[in-house]
Amino acid sequence: MTATKNIETDSYKVTLLTPHIIENDFFDNVVIDIPLVDQIKKINSELSDGKFYGVLTLFGISTEITPETRAHISKASFHKNNLFAAVVAQSIAQKIVGNFYLRINKPKNTTRIFNDRTSALNWLEKELDAYLKNTSAQQN
C-alpha cells in the first residue's frame, strides 16, 4: 500500500492510504479537542473526495481526547461518509477510554479498538471490502 497524499502538522499526520482508507496519526502528548478533530475531519473529507471511507486512527504515547470531543465525534453528523473507524491504543489507559467511548458515546459509525496497526488495518480493509461487495450486489 503506497501513501498517495499526506498532510502533517506538529500534532498529527493525515495520510490517504487507499481511495477508501485514511490514516490519522496523532503524535505523542497531544490533547485532542473539538477544533483539532474538526480540522482533521475537513482534511479527511477533502482527501476522500466526497466518497465513503474508513479511518485508521493511531494515538501517540500519552495522547488523550477530551470528554467533550468524544461526545462531539460520536454524533451522526460528524461521520458523514466515514463508515468505519479502527483505533489503535498505545496504553491501557487509552484502551479503557476507547472502550468507555464505545459503550457510553455509542459512535454512529462502526468502530473498534485495537492494540496494533496491522490488526486494525486488516479489520478496516475487510469491513470496507464487505461494504463494497454488499453495495455492488444491491445495485444489481
XYZ file of N, CA and C in Angstrom:
420
model
N 0.826 -1.161 0.000
C 0.000 0.000 0.000
C 0.884 1.242 0.000
N 0.697 2.098 -0.965
C 1.511 3.297 -1.063
C 0.679 4.521 -0.703
N 1.195 5.342 0.173
C 0.503 6.574 0.529
C 0.535 7.515 -0.663
N -0.619 8.051 -1.031
C -0.674 8.931 -2.182
C -0.632 10.401 -1.783
N -1.154 10.734 -0.604
C -1.168 12.113 -0.142
C -1.017 12.111 1.366
N -0.335 13.114 1.906
C -0.341 13.275 3.359
C -0.186 14.737 3.731
N -0.732 15.038 4.896
C -0.682 16.381 5.454
C -0.175 16.236 6.880
N 0.823 17.050 7.253
C 1.413 16.916 8.575
C 1.497 18.269 9.276
N 1.165 18.247 10.574
C 1.328 19.422 11.432
C 2.194 18.993 12.613
N 2.312 19.827 13.618
C 3.087 19.426 14.791
C 2.272 18.552 15.749
N 0.980 18.323 15.477
C 0.130 17.480 16.317
C -0.252 16.149 15.683
N -0.285 16.103 14.354
C -0.775 14.906 13.668
C -0.263 14.835 12.237
N -0.466 13.656 11.663
C -0.223 13.439 10.237
C -1.426 12.689 9.690
N -1.982 13.160 8.591
C -3.108 12.512 7.921
C -2.599 12.001 6.584
N -2.853 10.713 6.324
C -2.361 10.083 5.100
C -3.482 9.336 4.392
N -3.642 9.572 3.111
C -4.561 8.798 2.286
C -3.820 7.530 1.883
N -4.223 6.388 2.475
C -3.550 5.120 2.184
C -4.079 4.471 0.913
N -5.388 4.498 0.736
C -6.063 3.981 -0.458
C -7.206 4.946 -0.746
N -7.919 4.795 -1.854
C -9.044 5.707 -2.102
C -10.111 5.680 -0.994
N -10.123 4.606 -0.173
C -11.158 4.481 0.857
C -10.605 4.333 2.279
N -9.315 4.512 2.480
C -8.734 4.409 3.826
C -7.832 5.609 4.092
N -8.137 6.292 5.201
C -7.349 7.452 5.622
C -6.779 7.151 7.003
N -5.494 7.419 7.165
C -4.838 7.226 8.457
C -4.663 8.574 9.146
N -5.164 8.666 10.382
C -4.974 9.847 11.226
C -4.028 9.442 12.346
N -2.816 9.952 12.313
C -1.767 9.583 13.264
C -1.495 10.768 14.186
N -1.958 10.646 15.443
C -1.721 11.699 16.430
C -0.372 11.462 17.086
N 0.400 12.511 17.229
C 1.730 12.399 17.826
C 1.640 12.291 19.347
N 2.760 12.021 19.982
C 2.826 11.863 21.437
C 2.417 13.154 22.147
N 1.752 12.962 23.292
C 1.412 14.065 24.212
C 0.459 15.107 23.633
N -0.360 14.721 22.683
C -1.337 15.646 22.100
C -2.655 15.516 22.862
N -3.271 16.647 23.169
C -4.617 16.655 23.732
C -5.562 16.931 22.564
N -6.404 15.968 22.271
C -7.306 16.074 21.122
C -8.582 16.773 21.579
N -8.841 17.950 20.981
C -10.026 18.716 21.325
C -10.904 18.893 20.081
N -12.041 19.544 20.261
C -13.013 19.681 19.166
C -12.430 20.433 17.963
N -11.765 21.580 18.135
C -11.203 22.249 16.946
C -10.221 21.353 16.176
N -9.451 20.553 16.887
C -8.489 19.671 16.224
C -9.200 18.590 15.412
N -10.225 17.935 15.984
C -10.917 16.884 15.218
C -11.720 17.474 14.067
N -12.240 18.678 14.245
C -12.947 19.320 13.134
C -11.985 19.634 11.985
N -10.782 20.062 12.325
C -9.759 20.329 11.314
C -9.401 19.033 10.561
N -9.223 17.957 11.298
C -8.875 16.676 10.675
C -10.045 16.133 9.863
N -11.261 16.307 10.351
C -12.440 15.861 9.610
C -12.502 16.559 8.246
N -12.199 17.851 8.237
C -12.203 18.604 6.981
C -11.149 18.041 6.023
N -9.957 17.762 6.535
C -8.894 17.174 5.712
C -9.320 15.814 5.185
N -9.909 14.970 6.067
C -10.368 13.648 5.643
C -11.391 13.753 4.519
N -12.327 14.674 4.657
C -13.356 14.859 3.628
C -12.742 15.272 2.297
N -11.749 16.148 2.360
C -11.072 16.579 1.129
C -10.290 15.427 0.496
N -9.567 14.672 1.321
C -8.778 13.558 0.789
C -9.654 12.451 0.212
N -10.829 12.238 0.811
C -11.720 11.177 0.325
C -12.490 11.604 -0.914
N -12.375 12.869 -1.277
C -13.035 13.403 -2.470
C -14.555 13.237 -2.407
N -15.099 13.334 -1.179
C -16.543 13.226 -1.004
C -17.087 11.818 -1.037
N -16.219 10.813 -1.129
C -16.653 9.413 -1.171
C -16.598 8.830 0.240
N -17.191 7.653 0.412
C -17.138 6.993 1.713
C -15.709 6.545 2.002
N -15.402 6.404 3.289
C -14.063 5.972 3.676
C -14.073 5.392 5.083
N -12.980 4.735 5.416
C -12.731 4.253 6.763
C -11.502 4.968 7.294
N -11.443 5.124 8.616
C -10.336 5.826 9.244
C -9.555 4.888 10.143
N -8.259 4.924 9.971
C -7.327 4.232 10.855
C -6.714 5.317 11.738
N -7.030 5.287 13.046
C -6.553 6.318 13.963
C -5.514 5.739 14.900
N -4.363 6.386 14.937
C -3.274 5.967 15.815
C -3.062 7.040 16.874
N -3.058 6.616 18.141
C -2.785 7.541 19.236
C -1.339 7.414 19.648
N -0.669 8.548 19.805
C 0.695 8.545 20.306
C 0.720 8.267 21.796
N 1.903 8.128 22.331
C 2.071 7.900 23.765
C 1.577 9.139 24.515
N 0.781 8.913 25.519
C 0.207 9.974 26.359
C -0.705 10.930 25.599
N -1.175 10.536 24.442
C -2.164 11.328 23.723
C -3.511 11.060 24.369
N -4.304 12.113 24.555
C -5.613 11.937 25.171
C -6.654 12.749 24.423
N -7.904 12.344 24.591
C -9.018 13.010 23.935
C -9.982 13.502 25.010
N -10.433 14.741 24.886
C -11.293 15.315 25.916
C -12.685 14.668 25.883
N -13.377 14.649 27.021
C -14.742 14.097 27.050
C -15.675 14.819 26.082
N -15.541 16.138 25.959
C -16.381 16.905 25.031
C -16.124 16.479 23.591
N -14.887 16.179 23.292
C -14.533 15.744 21.939
C -15.109 14.357 21.659
N -15.045 13.476 22.633
C -15.639 12.134 22.454
C -17.132 12.250 22.140
N -17.839 13.114 22.855
C -19.270 13.318 22.594
C -19.479 13.906 21.199
N -18.645 14.857 20.823
C -18.735 15.528 19.520
C -18.548 14.541 18.362
N -17.536 13.680 18.460
C -17.252 12.775 17.338
C -18.185 11.568 17.294
N -19.013 11.383 18.313
C -19.939 10.252 18.282
C -21.222 10.585 17.518
N -21.440 11.843 17.202
C -22.659 12.268 16.510
C -22.672 11.788 15.058
N -23.863 11.470 14.586
C -24.014 11.006 13.204
C -23.529 12.049 12.206
N -23.762 13.323 12.477
C -23.361 14.381 11.546
C -21.844 14.430 11.371
N -21.096 14.016 12.389
C -19.647 14.028 12.290
C -19.142 12.932 11.357
N -19.917 11.875 11.189
C -19.453 10.702 10.446
C -19.929 10.640 9.003
N -20.312 11.762 8.444
C -20.727 11.759 7.048
C -19.619 11.143 6.192
N -19.943 10.097 5.482
C -19.038 9.348 4.602
C -17.968 8.536 5.335
N -17.848 8.689 6.650
C -16.885 7.905 7.431
C -17.630 6.707 8.004
N -17.528 5.565 7.332
C -18.321 4.402 7.699
C -17.706 3.559 8.810
N -16.381 3.495 8.855
C -15.688 2.610 9.794
C -14.506 3.334 10.425
N -14.234 2.990 11.695
C -13.078 3.558 12.376
C -12.360 2.459 13.142
N -11.075 2.315 12.882
C -10.205 1.392 13.612
C -9.239 2.251 14.411
N -9.282 2.125 15.729
C -8.478 2.962 16.614
C -7.406 2.103 17.274
N -6.160 2.548 17.198
C -5.042 1.832 17.819
C -4.658 2.566 19.093
N -4.839 1.871 20.227
C -4.499 2.429 21.536
C -3.083 2.001 21.910
N -2.305 2.944 22.428
C -0.917 2.682 22.812
C -0.772 2.240 24.266
N -1.806 2.474 25.078
C -1.695 2.180 26.507
C -3.006 1.603 27.030
N -2.937 1.056 28.211
C -4.147 0.541 28.851
C -5.123 1.687 29.100
N -4.615 2.836 29.511
C -5.487 3.995 29.754
C -6.241 4.393 28.479
N -5.543 4.420 27.351
C -6.209 4.751 26.086
C -7.246 3.698 25.722
N -6.935 2.448 25.979
C -7.879 1.363 25.675
C -9.128 1.488 26.556
N -8.948 1.813 27.834
C -10.085 1.998 28.740
C -10.963 3.149 28.257
N -10.338 4.268 27.900
C -11.094 5.419 27.398
C -11.807 5.048 26.095
N -11.130 4.298 25.229
C -11.743 3.865 23.968
C -12.959 2.978 24.192
N -12.848 2.039 25.094
C -13.983 1.163 25.395
C -15.115 1.938 26.060
N -14.782 2.906 26.913
C -15.773 3.792 27.510
C -16.516 4.551 26.408
N -15.769 5.073 25.445
C -16.353 5.788 24.303
C -17.348 4.900 23.555
N -16.965 3.647 23.306
C -17.853 2.744 22.578
C -19.146 2.472 23.356
N -19.025 2.264 24.673
C -20.199 1.933 25.492
C -21.067 3.144 25.813
N -20.465 4.267 26.112
C -21.223 5.437 26.575
C -21.620 6.365 25.426
N -20.667 6.729 24.585
C -20.953 7.668 23.495
C -21.608 6.999 22.299
N -21.400 5.695 22.128
C -22.020 4.920 21.045
C -21.895 5.616 19.686
N -20.684 5.626 19.118
C -20.489 6.299 17.825
C -21.415 5.739 16.749
N -21.774 6.588 15.819
C -22.728 6.205 14.768
C -22.080 5.427 13.624
N -20.759 5.391 13.585
C -20.094 4.534 12.600
C -19.570 3.293 13.329
N -19.263 2.263 12.596
C -18.733 1.040 13.193
C -17.296 1.302 13.627
N -17.042 1.152 14.921
C -15.740 1.489 15.489
C -15.226 0.344 16.344
N -13.934 0.053 16.221
C -13.287 -0.952 17.060
C -11.950 -0.431 17.547
N -11.536 -0.930 18.722
C -10.267 -0.553 19.337
C -9.288 -1.721 19.160
N -8.041 -1.405 18.803
C -7.018 -2.422 18.563
C -5.738 -2.102 19.328
N -4.904 -3.129 19.474
C -3.600 -2.963 20.125
C -2.490 -2.637 19.139
N -2.716 -2.957 17.845
C -1.652 -2.745 16.866
C -2.223 -2.315 15.517
N -1.404 -1.625 14.761
C -1.799 -1.062 13.475
C -2.170 -2.140 12.460
N -1.412 -3.218 12.409
C -1.667 -4.268 11.417
C -3.052 -4.879 11.587
N -3.408 -5.236 12.810
C -4.736 -5.816 13.064
C -5.835 -4.810 12.718
N -5.622 -3.566 13.091
C -6.606 -2.524 12.813
C -6.801 -2.333 11.307
N -5.706 -2.267 10.580
C -5.780 -2.076 9.134
C -6.424 -3.280 8.448
N -6.093 -4.485 8.886
C -6.711 -5.694 8.319
C -8.228 -5.672 8.517
N -8.664 -5.326 9.736
C -10.102 -5.263 10.019
C -10.768 -4.216 9.137
N -10.152 -3.061 9.033
C -10.707 -1.976 8.232
C -10.843 -2.379 6.768
N -9.829 -3.016 6.228
C -9.883 -3.484 4.835
C -11.006 -4.491 4.632
N -11.191 -5.421 5.571
C -12.271 -6.420 5.465
C -13.641 -5.759 5.515
N -13.809 -4.821 6.442
C -15.099 -4.127 6.563
C -15.429 -3.347 5.293
N -14.462 -2.633 4.774
C -14.683 -1.851 3.559
C -14.948 -2.744 2.360
N -14.229 -3.861 2.266
C -14.438 -4.812 1.181
C -15.853 -5.397 1.242
N -16.291 -5.780 2.427
C -17.647 -6.322 2.589
C -18.689 -5.263 2.236
N -18.454 -4.032 2.645
C -19.371 -2.941 2.317
C -19.460 -2.746 0.806
N -18.309 -2.727 0.127
C -18.293 -2.561 -1.324
C -19.038 -3.696 -2.030
N -18.792 -4.931 -1.584
C -19.476 -6.080 -2.195
C -20.971 -6.010 -1.964
N -21.403 -5.631 -0.764
C -22.807 -5.533 -0.443
C -23.472 -4.424 -1.237
N -22.810 -3.289 -1.348
C -23.344 -2.164 -2.112
C -23.459 -2.518 -3.592
N -22.454 -3.201 -4.112
C -22.469 -3.624 -5.517
C -23.597 -4.624 -5.779
N -23.788 -5.556 -4.855
C -24.840 -6.568 -5.013
C -26.237 -5.924 -4.968
N -26.414 -4.907 -4.141
C -27.707 -4.243 -4.045
C -28.026 -3.435 -5.296
N -26.994 -2.972 -5.996
C -27.217 -2.178 -7.196
C -27.548 -3.043 -8.406
N -27.247 -4.327 -8.319
C -27.526 -5.241 -9.453
C -28.906 -5.838 -9.368
